[in-house]
Coordinates of C-alpha atoms and ligand atoms in Angstrom, one line a residue:
X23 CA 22.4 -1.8 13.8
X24 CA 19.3 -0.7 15.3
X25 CA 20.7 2.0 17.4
X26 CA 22.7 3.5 14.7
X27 CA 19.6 3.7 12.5
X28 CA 17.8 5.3 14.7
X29 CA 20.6 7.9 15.8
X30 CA 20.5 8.8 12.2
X31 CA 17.0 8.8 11.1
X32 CA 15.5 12.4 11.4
X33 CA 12.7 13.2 13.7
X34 CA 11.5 17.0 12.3
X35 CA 9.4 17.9 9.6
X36 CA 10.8 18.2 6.2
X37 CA 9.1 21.7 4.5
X38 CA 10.6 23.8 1.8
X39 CA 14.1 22.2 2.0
X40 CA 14.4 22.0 5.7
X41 CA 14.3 20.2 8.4
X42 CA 12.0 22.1 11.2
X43 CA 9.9 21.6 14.5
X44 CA 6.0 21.5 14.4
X45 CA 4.9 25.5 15.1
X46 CA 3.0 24.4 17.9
X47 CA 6.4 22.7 18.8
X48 CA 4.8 19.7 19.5
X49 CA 6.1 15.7 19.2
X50 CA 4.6 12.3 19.5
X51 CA 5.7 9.2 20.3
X52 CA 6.8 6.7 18.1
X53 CA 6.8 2.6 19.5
X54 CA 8.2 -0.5 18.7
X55 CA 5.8 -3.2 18.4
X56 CA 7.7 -5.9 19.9
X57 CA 8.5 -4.3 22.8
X58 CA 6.2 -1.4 23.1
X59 CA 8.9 0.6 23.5
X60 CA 9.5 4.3 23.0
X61 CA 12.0 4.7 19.8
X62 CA 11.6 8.2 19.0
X63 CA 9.7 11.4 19.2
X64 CA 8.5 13.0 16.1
X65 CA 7.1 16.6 15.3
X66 CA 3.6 16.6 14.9
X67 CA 2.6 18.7 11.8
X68 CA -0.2 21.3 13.0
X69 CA -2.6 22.7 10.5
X70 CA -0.4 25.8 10.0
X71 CA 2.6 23.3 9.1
X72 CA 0.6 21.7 6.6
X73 CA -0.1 24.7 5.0
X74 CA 3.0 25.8 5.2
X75 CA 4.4 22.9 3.1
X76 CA 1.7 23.3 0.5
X77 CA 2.8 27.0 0.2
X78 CA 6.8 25.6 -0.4
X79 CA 5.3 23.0 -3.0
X80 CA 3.1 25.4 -4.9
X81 CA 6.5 27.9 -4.8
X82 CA 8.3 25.1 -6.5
X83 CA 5.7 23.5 -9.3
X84 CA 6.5 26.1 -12.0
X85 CA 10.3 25.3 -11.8
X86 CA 10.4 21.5 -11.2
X87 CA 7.1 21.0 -14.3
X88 CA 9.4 22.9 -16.7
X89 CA 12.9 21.0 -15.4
X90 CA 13.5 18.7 -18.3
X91 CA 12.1 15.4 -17.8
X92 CA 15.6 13.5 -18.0
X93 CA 16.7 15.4 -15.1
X94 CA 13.7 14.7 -13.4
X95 CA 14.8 11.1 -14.7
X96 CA 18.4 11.4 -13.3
X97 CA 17.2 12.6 -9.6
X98 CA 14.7 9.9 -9.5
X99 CA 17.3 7.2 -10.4
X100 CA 19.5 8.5 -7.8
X101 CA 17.3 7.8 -5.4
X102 CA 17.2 4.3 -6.6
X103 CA 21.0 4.0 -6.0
X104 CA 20.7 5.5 -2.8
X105 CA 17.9 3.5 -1.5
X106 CA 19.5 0.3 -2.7
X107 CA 22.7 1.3 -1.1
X108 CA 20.9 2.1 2.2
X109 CA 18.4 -1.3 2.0
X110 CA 19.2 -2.7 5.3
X111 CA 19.3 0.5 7.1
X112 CA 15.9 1.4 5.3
X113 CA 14.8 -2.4 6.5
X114 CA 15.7 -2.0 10.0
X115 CA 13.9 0.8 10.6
X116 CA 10.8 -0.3 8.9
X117 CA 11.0 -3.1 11.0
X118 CA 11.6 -1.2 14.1
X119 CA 8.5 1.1 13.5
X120 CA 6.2 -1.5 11.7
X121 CA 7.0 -4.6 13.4
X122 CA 6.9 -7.0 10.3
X123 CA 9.8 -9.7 10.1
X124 CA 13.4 -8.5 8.5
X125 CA 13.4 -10.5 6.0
X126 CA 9.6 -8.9 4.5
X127 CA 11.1 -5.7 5.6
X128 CA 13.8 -6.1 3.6
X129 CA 11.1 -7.3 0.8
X130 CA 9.6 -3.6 1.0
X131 CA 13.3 -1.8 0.9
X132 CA 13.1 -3.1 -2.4
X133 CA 10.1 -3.3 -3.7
X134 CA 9.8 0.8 -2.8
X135 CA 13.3 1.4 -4.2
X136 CA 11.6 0.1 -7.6
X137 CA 9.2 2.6 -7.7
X138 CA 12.4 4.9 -8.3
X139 CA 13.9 3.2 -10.9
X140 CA 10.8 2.3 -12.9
X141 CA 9.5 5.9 -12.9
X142 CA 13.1 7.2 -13.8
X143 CA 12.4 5.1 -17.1
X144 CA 8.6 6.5 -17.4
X145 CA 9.3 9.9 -17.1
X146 CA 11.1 10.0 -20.5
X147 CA 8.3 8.3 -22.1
X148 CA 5.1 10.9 -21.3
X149 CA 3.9 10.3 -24.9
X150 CA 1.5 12.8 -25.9
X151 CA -1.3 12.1 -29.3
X152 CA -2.2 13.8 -32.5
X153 CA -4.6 12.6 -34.9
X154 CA -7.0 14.5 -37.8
X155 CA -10.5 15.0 -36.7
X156 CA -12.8 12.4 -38.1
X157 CA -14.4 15.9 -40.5
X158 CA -10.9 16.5 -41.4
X159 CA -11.1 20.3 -40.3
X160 CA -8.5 20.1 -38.1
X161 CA -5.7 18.3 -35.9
X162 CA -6.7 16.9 -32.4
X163 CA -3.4 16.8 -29.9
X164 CA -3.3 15.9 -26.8
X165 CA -0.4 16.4 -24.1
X166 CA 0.0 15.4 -20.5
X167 CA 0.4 18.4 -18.0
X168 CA 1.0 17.6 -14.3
X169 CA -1.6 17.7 -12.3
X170 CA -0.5 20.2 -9.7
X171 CA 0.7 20.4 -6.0
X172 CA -0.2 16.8 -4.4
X173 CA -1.1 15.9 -1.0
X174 CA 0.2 12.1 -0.4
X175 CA -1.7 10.7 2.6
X176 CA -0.3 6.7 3.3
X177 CA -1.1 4.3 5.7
X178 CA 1.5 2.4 7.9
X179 CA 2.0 -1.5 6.7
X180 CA 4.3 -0.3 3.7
X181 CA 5.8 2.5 5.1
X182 CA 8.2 3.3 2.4
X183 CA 6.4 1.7 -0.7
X184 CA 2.9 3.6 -0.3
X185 CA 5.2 6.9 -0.4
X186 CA 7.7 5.7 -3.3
X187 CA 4.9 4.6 -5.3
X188 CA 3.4 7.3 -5.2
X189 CA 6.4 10.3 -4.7
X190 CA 7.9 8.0 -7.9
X191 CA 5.2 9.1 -10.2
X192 CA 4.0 12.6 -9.4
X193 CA 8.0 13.2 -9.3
X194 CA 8.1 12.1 -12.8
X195 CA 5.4 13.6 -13.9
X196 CA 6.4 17.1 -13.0
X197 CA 4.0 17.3 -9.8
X198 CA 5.6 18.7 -6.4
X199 CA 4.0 16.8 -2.9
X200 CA 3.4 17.3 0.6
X201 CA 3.8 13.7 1.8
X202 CA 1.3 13.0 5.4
X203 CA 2.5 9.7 6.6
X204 CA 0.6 7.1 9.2
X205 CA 1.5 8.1 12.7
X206 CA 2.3 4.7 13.2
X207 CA 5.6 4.9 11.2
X208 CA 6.3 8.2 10.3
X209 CA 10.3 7.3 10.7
X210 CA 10.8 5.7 7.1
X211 CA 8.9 8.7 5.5
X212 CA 11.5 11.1 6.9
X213 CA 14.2 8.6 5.4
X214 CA 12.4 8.8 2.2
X215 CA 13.0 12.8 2.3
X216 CA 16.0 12.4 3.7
X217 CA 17.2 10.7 0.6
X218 CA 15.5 12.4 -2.0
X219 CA 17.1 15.3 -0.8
X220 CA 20.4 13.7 -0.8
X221 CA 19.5 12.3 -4.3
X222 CA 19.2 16.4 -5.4
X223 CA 15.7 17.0 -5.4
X224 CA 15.0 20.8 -5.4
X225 CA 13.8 22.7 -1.7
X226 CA 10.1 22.3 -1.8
X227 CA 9.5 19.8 -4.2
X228 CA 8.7 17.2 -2.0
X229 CA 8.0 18.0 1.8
X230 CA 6.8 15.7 4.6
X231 CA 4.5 16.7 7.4
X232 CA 3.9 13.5 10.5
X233 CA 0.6 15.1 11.9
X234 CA -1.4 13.0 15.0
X235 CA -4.0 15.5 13.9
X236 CA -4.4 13.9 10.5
X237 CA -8.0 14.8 10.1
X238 CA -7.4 18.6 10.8
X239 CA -4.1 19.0 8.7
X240 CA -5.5 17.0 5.4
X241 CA -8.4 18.8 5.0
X242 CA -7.1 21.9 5.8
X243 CA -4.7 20.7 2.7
X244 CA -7.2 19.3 0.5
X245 CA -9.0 22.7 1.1
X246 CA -6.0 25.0 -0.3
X247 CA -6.8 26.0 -3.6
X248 CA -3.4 25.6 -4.3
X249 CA -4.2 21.5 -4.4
X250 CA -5.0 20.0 -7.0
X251 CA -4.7 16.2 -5.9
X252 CA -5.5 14.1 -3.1
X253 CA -3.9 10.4 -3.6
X254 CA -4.9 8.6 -0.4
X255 CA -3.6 4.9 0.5
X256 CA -5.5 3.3 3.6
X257 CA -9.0 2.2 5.0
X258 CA -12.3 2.4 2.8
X259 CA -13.5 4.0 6.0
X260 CA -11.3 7.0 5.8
X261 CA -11.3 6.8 2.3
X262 CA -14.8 7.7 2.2
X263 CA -14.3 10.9 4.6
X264 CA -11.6 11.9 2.2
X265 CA -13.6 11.8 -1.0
X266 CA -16.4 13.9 0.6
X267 CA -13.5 16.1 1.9
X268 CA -12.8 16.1 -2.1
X269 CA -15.6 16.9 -3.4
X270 CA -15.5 20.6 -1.7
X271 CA -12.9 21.6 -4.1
X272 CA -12.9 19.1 -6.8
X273 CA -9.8 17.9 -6.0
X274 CA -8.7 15.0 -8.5
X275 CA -8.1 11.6 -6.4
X276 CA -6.7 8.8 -6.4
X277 CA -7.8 6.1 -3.6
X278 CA -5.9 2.8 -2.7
X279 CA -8.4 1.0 -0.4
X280 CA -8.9 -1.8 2.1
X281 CA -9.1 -5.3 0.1
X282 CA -11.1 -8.7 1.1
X283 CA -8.8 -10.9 -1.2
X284 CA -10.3 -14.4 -2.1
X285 CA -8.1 -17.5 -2.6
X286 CA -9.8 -19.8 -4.5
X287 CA -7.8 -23.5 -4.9
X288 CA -9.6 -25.8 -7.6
X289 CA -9.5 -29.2 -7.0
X290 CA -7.3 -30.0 -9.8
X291 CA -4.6 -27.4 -9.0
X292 CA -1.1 -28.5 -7.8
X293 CA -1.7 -28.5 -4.3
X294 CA 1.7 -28.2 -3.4
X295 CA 2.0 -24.6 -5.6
X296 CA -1.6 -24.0 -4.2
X297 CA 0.0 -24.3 -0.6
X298 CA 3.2 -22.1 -0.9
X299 CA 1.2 -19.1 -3.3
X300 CA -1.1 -19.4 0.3
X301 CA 1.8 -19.0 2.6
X302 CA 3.0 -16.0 0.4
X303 CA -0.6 -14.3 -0.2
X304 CA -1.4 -14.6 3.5
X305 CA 1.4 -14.1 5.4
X306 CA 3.5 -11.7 3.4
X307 CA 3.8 -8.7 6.4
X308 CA 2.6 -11.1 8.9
X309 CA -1.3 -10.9 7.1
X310 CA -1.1 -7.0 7.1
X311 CA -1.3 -6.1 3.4
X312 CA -4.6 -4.7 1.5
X313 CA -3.9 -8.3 -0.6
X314 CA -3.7 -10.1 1.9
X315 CA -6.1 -13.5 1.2
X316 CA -8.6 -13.1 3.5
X317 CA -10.8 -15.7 2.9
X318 CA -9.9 -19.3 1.4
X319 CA -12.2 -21.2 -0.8
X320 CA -11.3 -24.2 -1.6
X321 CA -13.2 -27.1 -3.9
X322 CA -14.4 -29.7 -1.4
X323 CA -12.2 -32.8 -2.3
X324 CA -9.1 -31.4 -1.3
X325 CA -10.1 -29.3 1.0
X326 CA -9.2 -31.2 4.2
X327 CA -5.9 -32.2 2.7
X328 CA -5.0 -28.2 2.1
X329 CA -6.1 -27.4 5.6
X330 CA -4.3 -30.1 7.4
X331 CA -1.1 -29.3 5.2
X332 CA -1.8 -25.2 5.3
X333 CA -2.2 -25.3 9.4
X334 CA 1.2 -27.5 9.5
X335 CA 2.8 -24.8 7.7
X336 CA 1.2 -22.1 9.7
X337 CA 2.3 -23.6 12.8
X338 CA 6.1 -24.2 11.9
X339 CA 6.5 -20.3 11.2
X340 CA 8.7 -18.6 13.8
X341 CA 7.0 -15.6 15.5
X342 CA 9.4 -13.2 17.6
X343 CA 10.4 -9.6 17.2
X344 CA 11.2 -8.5 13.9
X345 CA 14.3 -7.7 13.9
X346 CA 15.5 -10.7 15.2
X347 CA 17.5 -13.1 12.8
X348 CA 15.5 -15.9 11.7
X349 CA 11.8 -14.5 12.9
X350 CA 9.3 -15.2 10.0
X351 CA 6.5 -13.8 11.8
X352 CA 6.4 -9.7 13.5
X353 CA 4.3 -8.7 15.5
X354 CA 1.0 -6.3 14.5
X355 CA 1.4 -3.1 14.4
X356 CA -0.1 -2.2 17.8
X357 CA -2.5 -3.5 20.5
X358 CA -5.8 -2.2 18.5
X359 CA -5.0 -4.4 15.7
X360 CA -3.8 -7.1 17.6
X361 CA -7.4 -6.8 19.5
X362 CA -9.7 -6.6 16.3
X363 CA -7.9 -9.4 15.1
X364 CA -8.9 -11.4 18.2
X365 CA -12.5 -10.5 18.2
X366 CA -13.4 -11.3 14.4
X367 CA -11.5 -14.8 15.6
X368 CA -13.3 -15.1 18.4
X369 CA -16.5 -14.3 16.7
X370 CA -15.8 -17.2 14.5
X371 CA -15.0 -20.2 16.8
X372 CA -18.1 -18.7 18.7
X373 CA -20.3 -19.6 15.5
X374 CA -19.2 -22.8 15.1
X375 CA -15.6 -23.0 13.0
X376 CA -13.2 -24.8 14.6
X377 CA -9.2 -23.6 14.7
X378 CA -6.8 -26.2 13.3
X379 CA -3.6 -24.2 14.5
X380 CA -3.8 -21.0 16.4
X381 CA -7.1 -19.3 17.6
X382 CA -6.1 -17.7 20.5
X383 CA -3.8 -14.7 21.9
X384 CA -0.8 -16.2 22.7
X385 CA 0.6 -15.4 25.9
X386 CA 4.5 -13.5 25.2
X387 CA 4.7 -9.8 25.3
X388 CA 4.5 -7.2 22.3
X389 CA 1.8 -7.3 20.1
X390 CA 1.7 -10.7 18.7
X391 CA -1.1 -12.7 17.5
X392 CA 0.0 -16.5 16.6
X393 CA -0.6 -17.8 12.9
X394 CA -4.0 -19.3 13.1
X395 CA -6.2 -21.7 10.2
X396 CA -9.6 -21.6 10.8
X397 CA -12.1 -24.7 9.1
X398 CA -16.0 -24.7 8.8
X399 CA -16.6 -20.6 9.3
X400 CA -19.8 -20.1 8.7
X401 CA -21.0 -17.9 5.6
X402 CA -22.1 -15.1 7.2
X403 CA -18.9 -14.7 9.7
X404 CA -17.4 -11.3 10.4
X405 CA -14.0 -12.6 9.1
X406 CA -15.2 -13.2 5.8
X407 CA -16.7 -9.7 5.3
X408 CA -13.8 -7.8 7.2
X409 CA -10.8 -7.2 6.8
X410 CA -8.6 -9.1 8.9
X411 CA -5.2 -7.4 8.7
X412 CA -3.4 -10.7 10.6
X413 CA -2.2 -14.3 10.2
X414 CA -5.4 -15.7 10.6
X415 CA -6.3 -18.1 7.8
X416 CA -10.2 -19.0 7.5
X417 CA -10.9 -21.4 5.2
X418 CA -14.5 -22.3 3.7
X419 CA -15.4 -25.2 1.0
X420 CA -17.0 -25.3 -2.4
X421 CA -18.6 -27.6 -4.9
X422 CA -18.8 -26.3 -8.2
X423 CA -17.1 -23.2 -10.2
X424 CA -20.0 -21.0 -10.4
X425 CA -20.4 -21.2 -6.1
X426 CA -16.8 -20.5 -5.8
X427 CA -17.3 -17.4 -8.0
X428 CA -20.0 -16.1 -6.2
X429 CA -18.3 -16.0 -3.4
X430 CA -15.5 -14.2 -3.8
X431 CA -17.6 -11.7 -5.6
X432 CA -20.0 -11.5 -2.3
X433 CA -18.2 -8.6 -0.6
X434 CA -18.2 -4.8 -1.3
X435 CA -14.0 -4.8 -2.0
X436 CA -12.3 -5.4 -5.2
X437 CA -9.0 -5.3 -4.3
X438 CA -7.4 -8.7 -5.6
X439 CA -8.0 -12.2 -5.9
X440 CA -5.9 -15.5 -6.8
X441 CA -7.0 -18.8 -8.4
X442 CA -4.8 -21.8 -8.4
X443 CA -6.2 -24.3 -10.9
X444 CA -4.2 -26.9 -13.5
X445 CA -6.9 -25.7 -16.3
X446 CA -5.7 -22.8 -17.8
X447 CA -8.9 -21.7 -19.5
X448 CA -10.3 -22.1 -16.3
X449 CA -7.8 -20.0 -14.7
X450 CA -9.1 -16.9 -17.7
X451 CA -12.4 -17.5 -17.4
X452 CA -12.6 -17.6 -13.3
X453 CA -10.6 -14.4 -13.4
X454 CA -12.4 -12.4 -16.3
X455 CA -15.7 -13.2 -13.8
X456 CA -14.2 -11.8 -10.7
X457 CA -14.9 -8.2 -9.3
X458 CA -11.3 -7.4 -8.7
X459 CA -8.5 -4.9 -9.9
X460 CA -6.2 -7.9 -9.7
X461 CA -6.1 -11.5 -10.4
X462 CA -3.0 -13.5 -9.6
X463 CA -3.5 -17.1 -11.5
X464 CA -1.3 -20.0 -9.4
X465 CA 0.4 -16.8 -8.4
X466 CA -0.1 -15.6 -4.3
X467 CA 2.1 -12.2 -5.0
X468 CA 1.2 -9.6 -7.7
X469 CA 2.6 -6.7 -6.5
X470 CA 5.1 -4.9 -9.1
X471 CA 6.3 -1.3 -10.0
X472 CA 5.7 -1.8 -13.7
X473 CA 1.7 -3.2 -13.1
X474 CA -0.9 -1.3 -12.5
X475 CA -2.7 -1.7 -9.3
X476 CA -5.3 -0.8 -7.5
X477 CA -9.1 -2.0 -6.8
X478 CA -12.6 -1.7 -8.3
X479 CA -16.0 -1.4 -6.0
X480 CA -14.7 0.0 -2.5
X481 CA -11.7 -1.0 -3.2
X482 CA -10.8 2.4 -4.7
X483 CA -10.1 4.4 -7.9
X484 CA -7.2 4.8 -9.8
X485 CA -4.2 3.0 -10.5
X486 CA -0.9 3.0 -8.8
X487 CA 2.5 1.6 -10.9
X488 CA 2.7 0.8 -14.6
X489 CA 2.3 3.8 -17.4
X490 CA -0.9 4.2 -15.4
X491 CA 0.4 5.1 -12.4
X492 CA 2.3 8.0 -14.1
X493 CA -0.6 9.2 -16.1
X494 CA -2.8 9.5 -12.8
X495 CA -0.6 12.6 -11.8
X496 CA -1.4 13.8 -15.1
X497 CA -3.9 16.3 -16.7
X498 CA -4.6 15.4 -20.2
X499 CA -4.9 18.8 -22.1
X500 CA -6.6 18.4 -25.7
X501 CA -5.5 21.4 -28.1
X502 CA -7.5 21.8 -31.4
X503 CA -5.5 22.9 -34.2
X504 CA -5.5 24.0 -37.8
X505 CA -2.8 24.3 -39.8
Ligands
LIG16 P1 -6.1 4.4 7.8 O1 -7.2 4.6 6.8 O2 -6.4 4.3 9.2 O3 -4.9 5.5 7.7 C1 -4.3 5.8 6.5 C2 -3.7 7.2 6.5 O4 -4.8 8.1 6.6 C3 -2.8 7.4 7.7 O5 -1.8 8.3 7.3 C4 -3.7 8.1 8.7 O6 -3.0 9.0 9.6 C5 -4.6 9.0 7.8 N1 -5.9 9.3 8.3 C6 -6.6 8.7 9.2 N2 -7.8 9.4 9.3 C7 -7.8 10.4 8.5 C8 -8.7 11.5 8.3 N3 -9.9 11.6 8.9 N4 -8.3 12.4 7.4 C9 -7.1 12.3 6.7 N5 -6.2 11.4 6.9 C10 -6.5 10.4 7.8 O7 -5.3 3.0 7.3 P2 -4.1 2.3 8.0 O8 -4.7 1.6 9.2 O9 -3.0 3.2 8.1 O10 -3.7 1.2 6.9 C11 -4.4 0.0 6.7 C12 -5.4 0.1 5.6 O11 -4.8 0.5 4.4 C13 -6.0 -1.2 5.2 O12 -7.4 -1.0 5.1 C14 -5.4 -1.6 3.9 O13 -6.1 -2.5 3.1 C15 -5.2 -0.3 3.3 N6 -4.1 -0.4 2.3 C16 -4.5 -0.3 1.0 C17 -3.5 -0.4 0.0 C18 -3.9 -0.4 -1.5 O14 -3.0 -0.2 -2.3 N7 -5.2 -0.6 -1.8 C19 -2.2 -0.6 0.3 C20 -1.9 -0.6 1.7 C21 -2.8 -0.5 2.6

């Protein structure tokens, strides 16, 4: 299988309809994880291809805005069908590029395909208002517009959700994109055009532009007059370039940031739900998710039963490449994350917590780090302010509501949290106190096409899924009427 996929998968860029070579005829390497391998060679997008692409969106807007919106509909549930037929294909390369298990790949096919189908639905439903002014002189309306040519910049541990979730929307909403994916995996973002070409998407309404020169080629976009959104996926760091980058032209924005997800487990939760909502929050992607838990803060009763019984877990899961059958656990994406993840450990066990399963780079080839629960961290670790982006499980104790509040909300994300407690009310209250976007109560996954996400503090701005998500690639134009 793998072969084939990759004998298929194109390797140019996609601009105006067509597949082409970078001007500068350039092309960068693409790796596999596991093996460290060389899979394929990619074109690498100068600034003149960016350009380029936003020239063959802006060329397209006027025709694909005024296409009706069930067509729009019809093309977008198309590519539904096509991505469902193609689910293991879309899997294996994700898998191949990424690293994460099959199985989570597999997760993602379908999760991203959902983005198609649930926007196909929105896009019919772009429900405008009207209402008499409060003096009664006159009618207020107000209709959504698309917002414009979008530049789509997405990071690489969701390689075909970040760009479905957010191609679903502007698609819908009558925008046209230039899609910039991570360098990391820019394979499943040529699939995506691939098949949204296939699905009958018109030349130019969505393009896609692999660039190593990421820094160069987006703000040269972001620049363009022509641009008149920037929706960004990926670290707060970069996030924060790109807003100042932003600013220069106004650009509207939408930012999906790094997350520092708390998992707080009461001591009269069901431990047993408490454990498996862990094993899901944690280690969906092997740890690398922006909702990931990254820190564990549980009431100080149970606590050493939950470690014990989360490490046993922990330590049963089967790590091994990918795409082999019954692996649970990938490897990171590369050596720099595999090596970040080993220092904010290490800084850890240096200060005095103690590993109950894991702690140290294990010793096979590929870019592995073990599963790995860490007990007594001290407050002021690294781990607990970073984000980890692994399988590395620190856990930290607490005595009474108000403490375990606090410390969730001691960190400048807002990404997501969970709480696992047997007292519903508690459950409400804990979440209506915490600083993030997100709140999954006895719940460790709460990802979903038809929910709005996204994060509050440094977290980001903007929402991505639900109505919301559709409305963010909207103007709303207010029109003050007599009649
Ligand atoms: P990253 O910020 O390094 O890169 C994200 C994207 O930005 C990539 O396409 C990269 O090539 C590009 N980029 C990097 N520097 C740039 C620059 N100066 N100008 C323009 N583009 C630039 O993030 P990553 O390592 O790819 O992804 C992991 C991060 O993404 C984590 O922090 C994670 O939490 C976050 N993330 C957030 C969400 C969310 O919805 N909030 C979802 C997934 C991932």
């Amino acid at each position: 299988m793998t072969a084939d996929v990759l004998s298929k998968v194109p390797t140019d860029l996609f601009i105006g309809g067509t597949w082409r070579p970078a001007s500068e005829g350039g092309r960068f390497d693409v790796t596999d994880p596991a093996t460290r391998e060389v899979i394929a060679q990619v074109a690498d997008g100068s600034v003149e291809d960016g350009l380029d692409a936003v020239n063959a969106a802006s060329e397209a807007l006027p025709g694909w805005a005024a296409t009706p919106p069930r067509q729009r509909a019809e093309i977008l549930r198309r590519a539904w069908e096509l991505m469902t037929e193609r689910a293991d294909e879309i899997a294996t390369l994700i898998s191949l590029e990424n690293g994460k298990a099959l199985t989570d790949a597999k997760g993602e096919a379908t999760y991203a395909a959902e983005f198609f189908r649930w926007y196909a639905e929105e896009t019919v439903r772009m429900d405008g208002m009207v209402t008499t002014a409060p003096s009664g002189a006159n009618r207020i309306m107000v209709v959504h517009q698309p917002v414009g040519v979008c530049v789509l910049v997405t990071p690489w541990n969701f390689p075909a959700a970040m760009a479905t979730r957010k191609m679903g929307p502007a698609l819908g909403a009558g925008c046209t994109v230039v899609l910039k994916p991570a360098s990391d995996t820019p394979l499943t973002a040529l699939l995506m055009a691939q098949i949204l070409d296939d699905a009958g998407v018109p030349k130019g309404v969505v393009n896609v532009v692999p660039a190593r020169r990421s820094g160069a080629v987006v703000s040269a976009m972001v620049h363009d007059d022509r641009v008149r959104k920037l929706s960004f996926t990926g670290s707060t760091e970069v996030g924060r370039v790109l807003l100042k980058e932003a600013a220069d032209t106004i650009v509207n924005t939408s930012m999906e940031l790094g997350g520092n997800a708390p998992f707080l487990v009461f001591a009269d939760a069901d431990l047993e739900a408490a454990l498996e909502g862990a094993m899901i929050a944690k280690m969906r992607n092997g740890g690398e998710a922006c909702t990931a838990a990254n820190r564990f803060y549980v009431e100080e009763s149970v606590a050493e039963e939950f470690s014990t019984r989360l490490a046993a877990k922990m330590g049963a899961l089967k790590v091994g490449p990918g795409t082999e059958a019954g692996t649970q656990v990938g490897p990171l994406v590369n050596d720099a994350a595999v090596q970040k993840v080993d220092e904010l450990v290490r800084g850890a066990l240096d200060a005095g917590a103690r590993a109950l399963v894991g702690g140290q780079l294990p010793e096979r080839g590929g870019c592995y780090y073990d599963p790995t629960v860490l007990v007594d961290v001290p407050a002021d670790s690294a781990i607990l302010r970073e984000e980890i982006f692994g399988p590395v499980a620190p856990i930290v104790t607490f005595t009474d509501e108000a403490d375990a509040i606090r410390y969730a909300n001691d960190t400048e994300y807002g990404l997501v949290a969970y709480v696992y407690t047997g007292d519903l009310a508690r459950g409400l209250r804990v979440s209506e106190a915490l600083e993030s976007g997100m709140v999954g109560i006895n719940r460790g996954l709460v990802s979903d096409p038809a929910a709005p996400f996204g994060g509050v503090k440094q977290s980001g701005i903007g929402r991505e899924g639900g109505h919301e998500g559709l409305l963010d690639y909207t103007e709303s134009k207010y029109i003050a009427v007599t009649w």
